Each structure stands twice: as C-alpha cells, then as structure tokens.
Short mmCIF file of C-alpha atoms in Angstrom, two decimals:
data_model
loop_
_atom_site.label_atom_id
_atom_site.label_comp_id
_atom_site.label_asym_id
_atom_site.label_seq_id
_atom_site.Cartn_x
_atom_site.Cartn_y
_atom_site.Cartn_z
CA LEU A 1 0.02 -0.01 -0.03
CA ARG A 2 2.83 2.38 0.80
CA GLU A 3 3.88 2.58 -2.83
CA SER A 4 0.38 3.12 -4.28
CA LEU A 5 -1.78 4.96 -1.72
CA VAL A 6 -1.58 8.78 -1.62
CA SER A 7 -4.41 9.63 0.79
CA VAL A 8 -7.34 8.09 2.69
CA GLU A 9 -10.34 10.07 3.93
CA ARG A 10 -13.76 9.25 5.32
CA ALA A 11 -17.00 10.54 3.78
CA GLY A 12 -19.99 9.24 5.65
CA ASN A 13 -19.87 5.44 5.50
CA LEU A 14 -17.30 5.53 2.68
CA ALA A 15 -13.53 5.49 2.70
CA VAL A 16 -12.18 7.52 -0.25
CA LEU A 17 -8.76 6.45 -1.34
CA ARG A 18 -6.51 8.33 -3.77
CA THR A 19 -3.73 6.38 -5.48
CA ARG A 20 -0.82 7.19 -7.71
CA ASP A 21 -1.99 7.47 -11.36
CA GLY A 22 -2.86 4.09 -12.86
CA LEU A 23 -2.69 2.09 -9.63
CA GLY A 24 -6.43 2.21 -8.69
CA PRO A 25 -7.48 -1.05 -10.41
CA ALA A 26 -4.71 -3.03 -8.73
CA LEU A 27 -5.67 -1.64 -5.30
CA VAL A 28 -9.36 -2.47 -5.90
CA LEU A 29 -8.29 -6.07 -6.45
CA ARG A 30 -6.05 -6.09 -3.35
CA LEU A 31 -8.76 -4.71 -1.13
CA THR A 32 -11.33 -7.12 -2.46
CA GLU A 33 -9.03 -10.09 -1.91
CA ALA A 34 -8.01 -8.88 1.57
CA SER A 35 -11.48 -9.65 2.95
CA LEU A 36 -11.28 -6.85 5.54
CA PRO A 37 -14.31 -7.14 7.86
CA GLN A 38 -15.30 -3.48 7.41
CA VAL A 39 -15.45 -3.63 3.60
CA LEU A 40 -18.85 -4.24 1.93
CA GLY A 41 -17.64 -3.38 -1.56
CA VAL A 42 -15.11 -1.42 -3.60
CA ILE A 43 -15.43 0.56 -6.83
CA GLY A 44 -12.69 2.58 -8.39
CA ASN A 45 -10.97 3.99 -11.44
CA ASN A 46 -7.49 5.02 -12.40
CA ASP A 47 -6.66 6.93 -9.22
CA THR A 48 -9.70 7.05 -6.90
CA LEU A 49 -11.45 4.30 -4.94
CA PHE A 50 -14.69 4.32 -2.97
CA VAL A 51 -14.89 1.68 -0.29
CA ALA A 52 -18.34 1.04 1.19
CA THR A 53 -18.77 0.12 4.82
CA ALA A 54 -21.91 -0.52 6.88
CA SER A 55 -21.50 2.53 9.16
CA TRP A 56 -19.65 5.73 9.91
CA ASN A 57 -17.74 3.92 12.67
CA GLN A 58 -16.59 1.15 10.35
CA ALA A 59 -15.48 3.67 7.75
CA GLN A 60 -13.50 5.55 10.40
CA GLU A 61 -11.91 2.26 11.61
CA LEU A 62 -11.01 1.27 8.03
CA VAL A 63 -9.44 4.69 7.37
CA GLY A 64 -7.24 4.19 10.39
CA VAL A 65 -6.23 0.67 9.35
CA LEU A 66 -5.38 1.75 5.81
CA ARG A 67 -3.42 4.85 6.95
CA ARG A 68 -1.35 2.63 9.35
CA MET A 69 -0.72 0.07 6.61
CA ALA A 70 0.35 2.74 4.11
CA LYS A 71 2.26 4.74 6.80
CA LEU A 72 0.18 7.84 6.08
CA PRO A 73 -0.47 10.60 8.64
#
C-alpha cells in the first residue's frame, strides 16, 4: 500500500482512497481479496477508490487501518 496509496479520507460510511496514477485497479483487487471485515464493496478507477462500509464507525476504523498500513499521517 505504501507505494500506491496517496491519501485516505472518510466521507459518511465511505472510505475515499486516492492512489498514484494508474494504480487504482490493482488496489481495488487487493482490497477485495483482503477480505477486511469492514469492507462491503469497492469501486474505483485510475486513481480514486470508494470503499463502502456498513456505518460511519466502520469507515473511520477502516481509514485508520489503511493509513497505518500505508504509513500515512
């Protein structure tokens, strides 16, 4: 994640991930395969992903997990 993830933010029950240009599809696949308990589904394009969770709390938890994994502030 450290090489591809630029930022992670929460928007309601979504986690919004920005990636380096062109790395979005690979990260969609990685997140889908990771089977993180907070993740209901992932959609994305070239550099932006929307990760759906069941609640605001789960989105906030997921943002924290992803920031730690990617070593983001």
